[in-house]
């Protein structure tokens, strides 16, 4: 249990370092889930749970001043508890969002303490001391990584037994309700995403995709390809390429005249 807790904590550290490695989005549940499954010896469940949690957290994206729930911690612990307890997908989906919200609250509390360290960086910048600025930069990164590591380590090491006892005391009718909710919660992820991108101009295309899938039986891949074609035509990608070709040919003709 200790070794697994340490490995899961290191996965959390890897997720934190994703921003320093070029923002590869390896902290998303669809990537983290299989890694957690591999650590806990159930790779297939890790893939399934990770994909389902990705749907749940699809709209959890930082835009402007909005800070989304902690997708990294929710994905790791949701998948880990589901695999360890053997409760299945519905447990992962039900636990992931509350865990992510609690982790966000803890991160916000720790972030409130960071201005103290940033003052050292400001003073160093005033003096032109680049070495101190680098030290503060690395210190802030280390604090964030240590926070995630300790949170995942203690939550998994101390929380598995508690989660198992709670799940064992829940009546079957509640378990069935959780299963139904697990099937509905992924729509919340789509709703959060659509709330950010949906405008009056693209509403018709939303219903077009629904009609093609629900009534005409077109597969999702076909709808996606049709969407790419519509975007390419609507935003002038095709006409732009044509104009570039025509412009290039005209330049060649002018060169030939000389």
PDB file of C-alpha atoms in Angstrom:
ATOM      1  CA  UNK A   1       0.000   0.000   0.000  1.00  0.00           C
ATOM      2  CA  UNK A   2       2.852   2.402   0.840  1.00  0.00           C
ATOM      3  CA  UNK A   3       4.626   1.757  -2.462  1.00  0.00           C
ATOM      4  CA  UNK A   4       1.420   2.245  -4.426  1.00  0.00           C
ATOM      5  CA  UNK A   5       0.690   5.465  -2.542  1.00  0.00           C
ATOM      6  CA  UNK A   6       4.173   6.772  -3.342  1.00  0.00           C
ATOM      7  CA  UNK A   7       3.813   5.885  -7.024  1.00  0.00           C
ATOM      8  CA  UNK A   8       0.425   7.588  -7.223  1.00  0.00           C
ATOM      9  CA  UNK A   9       1.959  10.642  -5.567  1.00  0.00           C
ATOM     10  CA  UNK A  10       4.698  10.677  -8.205  1.00  0.00           C
ATOM     11  CA  UNK A  11       2.024  10.525 -10.901  1.00  0.00           C
ATOM     12  CA  UNK A  12       0.536  13.664  -9.347  1.00  0.00           C
ATOM     13  CA  UNK A  13       3.966  15.326  -9.456  1.00  0.00           C
ATOM     14  CA  UNK A  14       4.243  14.399 -13.135  1.00  0.00           C
ATOM     15  CA  UNK A  15       0.865  16.030 -13.733  1.00  0.00           C
ATOM     16  CA  UNK A  16       2.038  19.231 -12.054  1.00  0.00           C
ATOM     17  CA  UNK A  17       5.210  19.287 -14.167  1.00  0.00           C
ATOM     18  CA  UNK A  18       3.135  19.041 -17.340  1.00  0.00           C
ATOM     19  CA  UNK A  19       2.994  22.836 -17.497  1.00  0.00           C
ATOM     20  CA  UNK A  20       6.781  23.034 -17.296  1.00  0.00           C
ATOM     21  CA  UNK A  21       7.151  20.443 -20.058  1.00  0.00           C
ATOM     22  CA  UNK A  22       5.144  22.334 -22.668  1.00  0.00           C
ATOM     23  CA  UNK A  23       1.542  21.720 -21.535  1.00  0.00           C
ATOM     24  CA  UNK A  24       1.116  18.304 -23.128  1.00  0.00           C
ATOM     25  CA  UNK A  25      -2.135  17.752 -21.182  1.00  0.00           C
ATOM     26  CA  UNK A  26      -0.819  14.538 -19.691  1.00  0.00           C
ATOM     27  CA  UNK A  27      -2.587  15.527 -16.456  1.00  0.00           C
ATOM     28  CA  UNK A  28      -6.000  14.827 -17.995  1.00  0.00           C
ATOM     29  CA  UNK A  29      -7.896  11.735 -16.735  1.00  0.00           C
ATOM     30  CA  UNK A  30      -7.771  10.017 -20.122  1.00  0.00           C
ATOM     31  CA  UNK A  31      -3.963   9.905 -19.751  1.00  0.00           C
ATOM     32  CA  UNK A  32      -3.683   9.584 -15.972  1.00  0.00           C
ATOM     33  CA  UNK A  33      -6.309   6.819 -15.690  1.00  0.00           C
ATOM     34  CA  UNK A  34      -4.339   4.131 -17.556  1.00  0.00           C
ATOM     35  CA  UNK A  35      -1.180   5.000 -15.592  1.00  0.00           C
ATOM     36  CA  UNK A  36      -3.067   4.617 -12.300  1.00  0.00           C
ATOM     37  CA  UNK A  37      -4.514   1.335 -13.556  1.00  0.00           C
ATOM     38  CA  UNK A  38      -1.040   0.108 -14.449  1.00  0.00           C
ATOM     39  CA  UNK A  39       0.242   0.932 -10.950  1.00  0.00           C
ATOM     40  CA  UNK A  40      -2.687  -0.783  -9.239  1.00  0.00           C
ATOM     41  CA  UNK A  41      -2.654  -3.826 -11.529  1.00  0.00           C
ATOM     42  CA  UNK A  42      -5.872  -3.176 -13.467  1.00  0.00           C
ATOM     43  CA  UNK A  43      -4.902  -1.458 -16.690  1.00  0.00           C
ATOM     44  CA  UNK A  44      -8.221  -2.089 -18.442  1.00  0.00           C
ATOM     45  CA  UNK A  45     -10.277  -0.501 -15.672  1.00  0.00           C
ATOM     46  CA  UNK A  46      -7.851   2.418 -15.635  1.00  0.00           C
ATOM     47  CA  UNK A  47      -8.515   3.036 -19.319  1.00  0.00           C
ATOM     48  CA  UNK A  48     -12.298   2.775 -18.902  1.00  0.00           C
ATOM     49  CA  UNK A  49     -12.474   4.982 -15.824  1.00  0.00           C
ATOM     50  CA  UNK A  50     -10.031   7.513 -17.272  1.00  0.00           C
ATOM     51  CA  UNK A  51     -12.093   7.894 -20.446  1.00  0.00           C
ATOM     52  CA  UNK A  52     -15.316   8.326 -18.452  1.00  0.00           C
ATOM     53  CA  UNK A  53     -13.750  10.901 -16.129  1.00  0.00           C
ATOM     54  CA  UNK A  54     -12.443  12.775 -19.156  1.00  0.00           C
ATOM     55  CA  UNK A  55     -16.047  13.209 -20.280  1.00  0.00           C
ATOM     56  CA  UNK A  56     -16.966  14.459 -16.817  1.00  0.00           C
ATOM     57  CA  UNK A  57     -14.118  16.983 -16.696  1.00  0.00           C
ATOM     58  CA  UNK A  58     -14.220  17.936 -20.369  1.00  0.00           C
ATOM     59  CA  UNK A  59     -15.435  21.449 -19.570  1.00  0.00           C
ATOM     60  CA  UNK A  60     -13.081  21.896 -16.617  1.00  0.00           C
ATOM     61  CA  UNK A  61     -10.743  24.299 -18.393  1.00  0.00           C
ATOM     62  CA  UNK A  62      -9.219  27.450 -16.951  1.00  0.00           C
ATOM     63  CA  UNK A  63     -10.589  30.434 -18.874  1.00  0.00           C
ATOM     64  CA  UNK A  64      -9.872  33.954 -17.649  1.00  0.00           C
ATOM     65  CA  UNK A  65     -10.347  34.192 -13.893  1.00  0.00           C
ATOM     66  CA  UNK A  66     -12.245  30.890 -13.704  1.00  0.00           C
ATOM     67  CA  UNK A  67     -10.361  28.182 -11.819  1.00  0.00           C
ATOM     68  CA  UNK A  68     -11.766  24.706 -12.564  1.00  0.00           C
ATOM     69  CA  UNK A  69     -11.838  21.776 -10.130  1.00  0.00           C
ATOM     70  CA  UNK A  70      -8.547  19.944  -9.688  1.00  0.00           C
ATOM     71  CA  UNK A  71      -8.810  17.513 -12.599  1.00  0.00           C
ATOM     72  CA  UNK A  72      -5.467  15.889 -11.779  1.00  0.00           C
ATOM     73  CA  UNK A  73      -6.290  14.924  -8.177  1.00  0.00           C
ATOM     74  CA  UNK A  74      -9.877  13.996  -9.012  1.00  0.00           C
ATOM     75  CA  UNK A  75      -8.736  11.755 -11.847  1.00  0.00           C
ATOM     76  CA  UNK A  76      -6.014   9.999  -9.856  1.00  0.00           C
ATOM     77  CA  UNK A  77      -7.986   9.355  -6.668  1.00  0.00           C
ATOM     78  CA  UNK A  78     -11.275   8.650  -8.431  1.00  0.00           C
ATOM     79  CA  UNK A  79      -9.622   5.979 -10.559  1.00  0.00           C
ATOM     80  CA  UNK A  80      -7.566   4.607  -7.657  1.00  0.00           C
ATOM     81  CA  UNK A  81     -10.531   4.258  -5.291  1.00  0.00           C
ATOM     82  CA  UNK A  82     -12.655   2.634  -8.001  1.00  0.00           C
ATOM     83  CA  UNK A  83      -9.980   0.028  -8.765  1.00  0.00           C
ATOM     84  CA  UNK A  84      -9.023  -0.681  -5.149  1.00  0.00           C
ATOM     85  CA  UNK A  85     -12.567  -1.018  -3.831  1.00  0.00           C
ATOM     86  CA  UNK A  86     -13.773  -2.887  -6.909  1.00  0.00           C
ATOM     87  CA  UNK A  87     -16.916  -0.756  -6.879  1.00  0.00           C
ATOM     88  CA  UNK A  88     -16.725   0.055 -10.567  1.00  0.00           C
ATOM     89  CA  UNK A  89     -17.170   3.031 -12.825  1.00  0.00           C
ATOM     90  CA  UNK A  90     -20.109   4.602 -11.002  1.00  0.00           C
ATOM     91  CA  UNK A  91     -18.023   5.024  -7.847  1.00  0.00           C
ATOM     92  CA  UNK A  92     -15.197   6.708  -9.744  1.00  0.00           C
ATOM     93  CA  UNK A  93     -17.498   9.186 -11.453  1.00  0.00           C
ATOM     94  CA  UNK A  94     -19.382   9.908  -8.221  1.00  0.00           C
ATOM     95  CA  UNK A  95     -16.247  10.467  -6.127  1.00  0.00           C
ATOM     96  CA  UNK A  96     -14.091  12.283  -8.674  1.00  0.00           C
ATOM     97  CA  UNK A  97     -15.908  15.630  -8.704  1.00  0.00           C
ATOM     98  CA  UNK A  98     -16.147  16.105  -4.892  1.00  0.00           C
ATOM     99  CA  UNK A  99     -12.489  15.101  -4.563  1.00  0.00           C
ATOM    100  CA  UNK A 100     -11.521  17.582  -7.278  1.00  0.00           C
ATOM    101  CA  UNK A 101     -13.432  20.385  -5.537  1.00  0.00           C
ATOM    102  CA  UNK A 102     -11.817  19.630  -2.165  1.00  0.00           C
ATOM    103  CA  UNK A 103      -8.371  19.550  -3.788  1.00  0.00           C
ATOM    104  CA  UNK A 104      -9.102  22.919  -5.409  1.00  0.00           C
ATOM    105  CA  UNK A 105      -9.985  24.405  -2.014  1.00  0.00           C
ATOM    106  CA  UNK A 106      -6.701  23.155  -0.556  1.00  0.00           C
ATOM    107  CA  UNK A 107      -4.754  24.562  -3.510  1.00  0.00           C
ATOM    108  CA  UNK A 108      -6.463  27.940  -3.128  1.00  0.00           C
ATOM    109  CA  UNK A 109      -5.527  28.036   0.558  1.00  0.00           C
ATOM    110  CA  UNK A 110      -1.882  27.299  -0.222  1.00  0.00           C
ATOM    111  CA  UNK A 111      -1.919  29.798  -3.090  1.00  0.00           C
ATOM    112  CA  UNK A 112      -2.968  32.495  -0.614  1.00  0.00           C
ATOM    113  CA  UNK A 113       0.421  32.049   1.061  1.00  0.00           C
ATOM    114  CA  UNK A 114       2.459  32.492  -2.129  1.00  0.00           C
ATOM    115  CA  UNK A 115       2.578  36.335  -2.144  1.00  0.00           C
ATOM    116  CA  UNK A 116       5.010  36.055   0.764  1.00  0.00           C
ATOM    117  CA  UNK A 117       7.495  34.257  -1.487  1.00  0.00           C
ATOM    118  CA  UNK A 118       6.788  36.476  -4.472  1.00  0.00           C
ATOM    119  CA  UNK A 119       7.893  39.500  -2.463  1.00  0.00           C
ATOM    120  CA  UNK A 120      11.388  38.035  -2.364  1.00  0.00           C
ATOM    121  CA  UNK A 121      11.312  37.765  -6.158  1.00  0.00           C
ATOM    122  CA  UNK A 122      10.134  41.376  -6.509  1.00  0.00           C
ATOM    123  CA  UNK A 123      12.901  42.612  -4.236  1.00  0.00           C
ATOM    124  CA  UNK A 124      15.446  40.556  -6.158  1.00  0.00           C
ATOM    125  CA  UNK A 125      14.173  41.960  -9.465  1.00  0.00           C
ATOM    126  CA  UNK A 126      14.606  45.488  -8.121  1.00  0.00           C
ATOM    127  CA  UNK A 127      18.217  44.697  -7.253  1.00  0.00           C
ATOM    128  CA  UNK A 128      18.833  42.835 -10.515  1.00  0.00           C
ATOM    129  CA  UNK A 129      19.492  39.582  -8.656  1.00  0.00           C
ATOM    130  CA  UNK A 130      18.518  36.952 -11.227  1.00  0.00           C
ATOM    131  CA  UNK A 131      19.803  34.046  -9.123  1.00  0.00           C
ATOM    132  CA  UNK A 132      17.326  34.747  -6.330  1.00  0.00           C
ATOM    133  CA  UNK A 133      14.500  35.040  -8.854  1.00  0.00           C
ATOM    134  CA  UNK A 134      15.388  31.592 -10.209  1.00  0.00           C
ATOM    135  CA  UNK A 135      15.494  30.157  -6.696  1.00  0.00           C
ATOM    136  CA  UNK A 136      12.037  31.538  -5.892  1.00  0.00           C
ATOM    137  CA  UNK A 137      10.738  30.202  -9.199  1.00  0.00           C
ATOM    138  CA  UNK A 138      11.989  26.693  -8.440  1.00  0.00           C
ATOM    139  CA  UNK A 139      10.770  26.946  -4.849  1.00  0.00           C
ATOM    140  CA  UNK A 140       7.225  27.765  -5.967  1.00  0.00           C
ATOM    141  CA  UNK A 141       7.267  24.837  -8.376  1.00  0.00           C
ATOM    142  CA  UNK A 142       8.552  22.516  -5.655  1.00  0.00           C
ATOM    143  CA  UNK A 143       5.817  23.641  -3.261  1.00  0.00           C
ATOM    144  CA  UNK A 144       3.137  22.879  -5.854  1.00  0.00           C
ATOM    145  CA  UNK A 145       4.598  19.464  -6.614  1.00  0.00           C
ATOM    146  CA  UNK A 146       4.982  18.616  -2.917  1.00  0.00           C
ATOM    147  CA  UNK A 147       1.393  19.675  -2.245  1.00  0.00           C
ATOM    148  CA  UNK A 148      -0.009  17.304  -4.877  1.00  0.00           C
ATOM    149  CA  UNK A 149       2.272  14.465  -3.802  1.00  0.00           C
ATOM    150  CA  UNK A 150       1.290  14.660  -0.137  1.00  0.00           C
ATOM    151  CA  UNK A 151      -2.387  15.106  -0.960  1.00  0.00           C
ATOM    152  CA  UNK A 152      -2.535  11.993  -3.147  1.00  0.00           C
ATOM    153  CA  UNK A 153      -0.267   9.952  -0.870  1.00  0.00           C
ATOM    154  CA  UNK A 154      -2.230  10.506   2.342  1.00  0.00           C
ATOM    155  CA  UNK A 155      -5.643  10.495   0.662  1.00  0.00           C
ATOM    156  CA  UNK A 156      -5.020   7.079  -0.880  1.00  0.00           C
ATOM    157  CA  UNK A 157      -3.048   5.569   2.011  1.00  0.00           C
ATOM    158  CA  UNK A 158      -5.538   6.633   4.679  1.00  0.00           C
ATOM    159  CA  UNK A 159      -8.696   6.836   2.616  1.00  0.00           C
ATOM    160  CA  UNK A 160      -9.089   3.410   1.018  1.00  0.00           C
ATOM    161  CA  UNK A 161     -10.403   1.723   4.155  1.00  0.00           C
ATOM    162  CA  UNK A 162     -12.745   4.623   4.845  1.00  0.00           C
ATOM    163  CA  UNK A 163     -14.117   4.542   1.304  1.00  0.00           C
ATOM    164  CA  UNK A 164     -14.604   0.770   1.450  1.00  0.00           C
ATOM    165  CA  UNK A 165     -16.472   0.987   4.773  1.00  0.00           C
ATOM    166  CA  UNK A 166     -18.698   3.792   3.514  1.00  0.00           C
ATOM    167  CA  UNK A 167     -19.509   1.949   0.297  1.00  0.00           C
ATOM    168  CA  UNK A 168     -20.240  -1.220   2.255  1.00  0.00           C
ATOM    169  CA  UNK A 169     -22.804   0.569   4.420  1.00  0.00           C
ATOM    170  CA  UNK A 170     -24.681   2.170   1.517  1.00  0.00           C
ATOM    171  CA  UNK A 171     -28.000   0.457   0.642  1.00  0.00           C
ATOM    172  CA  UNK A 172     -28.297  -1.145  -2.765  1.00  0.00           C
ATOM    173  CA  UNK A 173     -30.929   1.346  -3.887  1.00  0.00           C
ATOM    174  CA  UNK A 174     -28.413   4.158  -3.353  1.00  0.00           C
ATOM    175  CA  UNK A 175     -25.771   2.211  -5.255  1.00  0.00           C
ATOM    176  CA  UNK A 176     -28.214   1.863  -8.154  1.00  0.00           C
ATOM    177  CA  UNK A 177     -28.847   5.593  -8.009  1.00  0.00           C
ATOM    178  CA  UNK A 178     -25.117   6.233  -8.157  1.00  0.00           C
ATOM    179  CA  UNK A 179     -24.937   4.053 -11.257  1.00  0.00           C
ATOM    180  CA  UNK A 180     -27.653   6.132 -12.914  1.00  0.00           C
ATOM    181  CA  UNK A 181     -25.903   9.348 -11.901  1.00  0.00           C
ATOM    182  CA  UNK A 182     -22.638   8.026 -13.319  1.00  0.00           C
ATOM    183  CA  UNK A 183     -24.327   7.725 -16.685  1.00  0.00           C
ATOM    184  CA  UNK A 184     -25.641  11.284 -16.472  1.00  0.00           C
ATOM    185  CA  UNK A 185     -22.600  13.103 -15.091  1.00  0.00           C
ATOM    186  CA  UNK A 186     -20.577  12.966 -18.352  1.00  0.00           C
ATOM    187  CA  UNK A 187     -23.260  15.164 -19.894  1.00  0.00           C
ATOM    188  CA  UNK A 188     -22.269  17.743 -17.292  1.00  0.00           C
ATOM    189  CA  UNK A 189     -18.822  17.862 -18.839  1.00  0.00           C
ATOM    190  CA  UNK A 190     -20.283  18.515 -22.286  1.00  0.00           C
ATOM    191  CA  UNK A 191     -22.641  21.137 -20.835  1.00  0.00           C
ATOM    192  CA  UNK A 192     -19.748  22.979 -19.167  1.00  0.00           C
ATOM    193  CA  UNK A 193     -17.813  22.931 -22.434  1.00  0.00           C
ATOM    194  CA  UNK A 194     -20.774  24.107 -24.509  1.00  0.00           C
ATOM    195  CA  UNK A 195     -21.470  26.908 -22.050  1.00  0.00           C
ATOM    196  CA  UNK A 196     -18.091  28.393 -22.928  1.00  0.00           C
ATOM    197  CA  UNK A 197     -18.183  27.965 -26.709  1.00  0.00           C
ATOM    198  CA  UNK A 198     -21.880  27.950 -27.663  1.00  0.00           C
ATOM    199  CA  UNK A 199     -23.145  31.019 -29.540  1.00  0.00           C
ATOM    200  CA  UNK A 200     -26.237  31.760 -31.599  1.00  0.00           C
ATOM    201  CA  UNK A 201     -24.264  31.299 -34.809  1.00  0.00           C
ATOM    202  CA  UNK A 202     -23.263  27.700 -34.080  1.00  0.00           C
ATOM    203  CA  UNK A 203     -26.522  26.502 -32.495  1.00  0.00           C
ATOM    204  CA  UNK A 204     -27.863  25.270 -35.890  1.00  0.00           C
ATOM    205  CA  UNK A 205     -24.743  23.142 -36.357  1.00  0.00           C
ATOM    206  CA  UNK A 206     -25.268  21.622 -32.920  1.00  0.00           C
ATOM    207  CA  UNK A 207     -28.761  20.470 -33.860  1.00  0.00           C
ATOM    208  CA  UNK A 208     -27.482  19.353 -37.273  1.00  0.00           C
ATOM    209  CA  UNK A 209     -25.045  16.994 -35.579  1.00  0.00           C
ATOM    210  CA  UNK A 210     -27.787  15.718 -33.283  1.00  0.00           C
ATOM    211  CA  UNK A 211     -30.134  15.023 -36.203  1.00  0.00           C
ATOM    212  CA  UNK A 212     -27.437  13.274 -38.233  1.00  0.00           C
ATOM    213  CA  UNK A 213     -26.608  10.972 -35.324  1.00  0.00           C
ATOM    214  CA  UNK A 214     -30.004  10.379 -33.730  1.00  0.00           C
ATOM    215  CA  UNK A 215     -32.238  10.154 -36.793  1.00  0.00           C
ATOM    216  CA  UNK A 216     -29.974   9.315 -39.722  1.00  0.00           C
ATOM    217  CA  UNK A 217     -27.629   6.999 -37.847  1.00  0.00           C
ATOM    218  CA  UNK A 218     -24.414   8.666 -38.995  1.00  0.00           C
ATOM    219  CA  UNK A 219     -21.421   7.549 -36.874  1.00  0.00           C
ATOM    220  CA  UNK A 220     -19.538  10.077 -34.781  1.00  0.00           C
ATOM    221  CA  UNK A 221     -16.531   9.919 -37.107  1.00  0.00           C
ATOM    222  CA  UNK A 222     -18.716  10.917 -40.043  1.00  0.00           C
ATOM    223  CA  UNK A 223     -20.155  13.864 -38.108  1.00  0.00           C
ATOM    224  CA  UNK A 224     -16.636  14.957 -37.141  1.00  0.00           C
ATOM    225  CA  UNK A 225     -15.428  14.842 -40.760  1.00  0.00           C
ATOM    226  CA  UNK A 226     -18.487  16.812 -41.879  1.00  0.00           C
ATOM    227  CA  UNK A 227     -17.742  19.363 -39.163  1.00  0.00           C
ATOM    228  CA  UNK A 228     -14.172  19.768 -40.429  1.00  0.00           C
ATOM    229  CA  UNK A 229     -15.466  20.376 -43.956  1.00  0.00           C
ATOM    230  CA  UNK A 230     -17.964  22.988 -42.732  1.00  0.00           C
ATOM    231  CA  UNK A 231     -15.301  24.788 -40.691  1.00  0.00           C
ATOM    232  CA  UNK A 232     -12.849  24.764 -43.593  1.00  0.00           C
ATOM    233  CA  UNK A 233     -15.449  26.273 -45.923  1.00  0.00           C
ATOM    234  CA  UNK A 234     -16.989  28.725 -43.455  1.00  0.00           C
ATOM    235  CA  UNK A 235     -13.678  30.230 -42.337  1.00  0.00           C
ATOM    236  CA  UNK A 236     -12.264  30.416 -45.836  1.00  0.00           C
ATOM    237  CA  UNK A 237      -9.475  27.897 -45.465  1.00  0.00           C
ATOM    238  CA  UNK A 238     -10.170  26.434 -48.897  1.00  0.00           C
ATOM    239  CA  UNK A 239     -10.554  29.787 -50.661  1.00  0.00           C
ATOM    240  CA  UNK A 240      -7.448  31.115 -48.904  1.00  0.00           C
ATOM    241  CA  UNK A 241      -5.387  28.239 -50.246  1.00  0.00           C
ATOM    242  CA  UNK A 242      -6.781  28.853 -53.727  1.00  0.00           C
ATOM    243  CA  UNK A 243      -5.884  32.545 -53.577  1.00  0.00           C
ATOM    244  CA  UNK A 244      -2.365  31.669 -52.442  1.00  0.00           C
ATOM    245  CA  UNK A 245      -1.934  29.332 -55.418  1.00  0.00           C
ATOM    246  CA  UNK A 246      -3.232  31.961 -57.843  1.00  0.00           C
ATOM    247  CA  UNK A 247      -0.947  34.596 -56.319  1.00  0.00           C
ATOM    248  CA  UNK A 248       2.063  32.327 -56.615  1.00  0.00           C
ATOM    249  CA  UNK A 249       1.293  31.541 -60.264  1.00  0.00           C
ATOM    250  CA  UNK A 250       0.959  35.260 -61.085  1.00  0.00           C
ATOM    251  CA  UNK A 251       4.344  35.951 -59.539  1.00  0.00           C
ATOM    252  CA  UNK A 252       5.884  33.238 -61.687  1.00  0.00           C
ATOM    253  CA  UNK A 253       4.349  34.786 -64.827  1.00  0.00           C
ATOM    254  CA  UNK A 254       5.753  38.214 -63.924  1.00  0.00           C
ATOM    255  CA  UNK A 255       9.197  36.709 -63.425  1.00  0.00           C
ATOM    256  CA  UNK A 256       9.001  35.030 -66.825  1.00  0.00           C
ATOM    257  CA  UNK A 257       8.260  38.384 -68.477  1.00  0.00           C
ATOM    258  CA  UNK A 258      11.560  39.722 -67.222  1.00  0.00           C
TER     259      UNK A 258
END
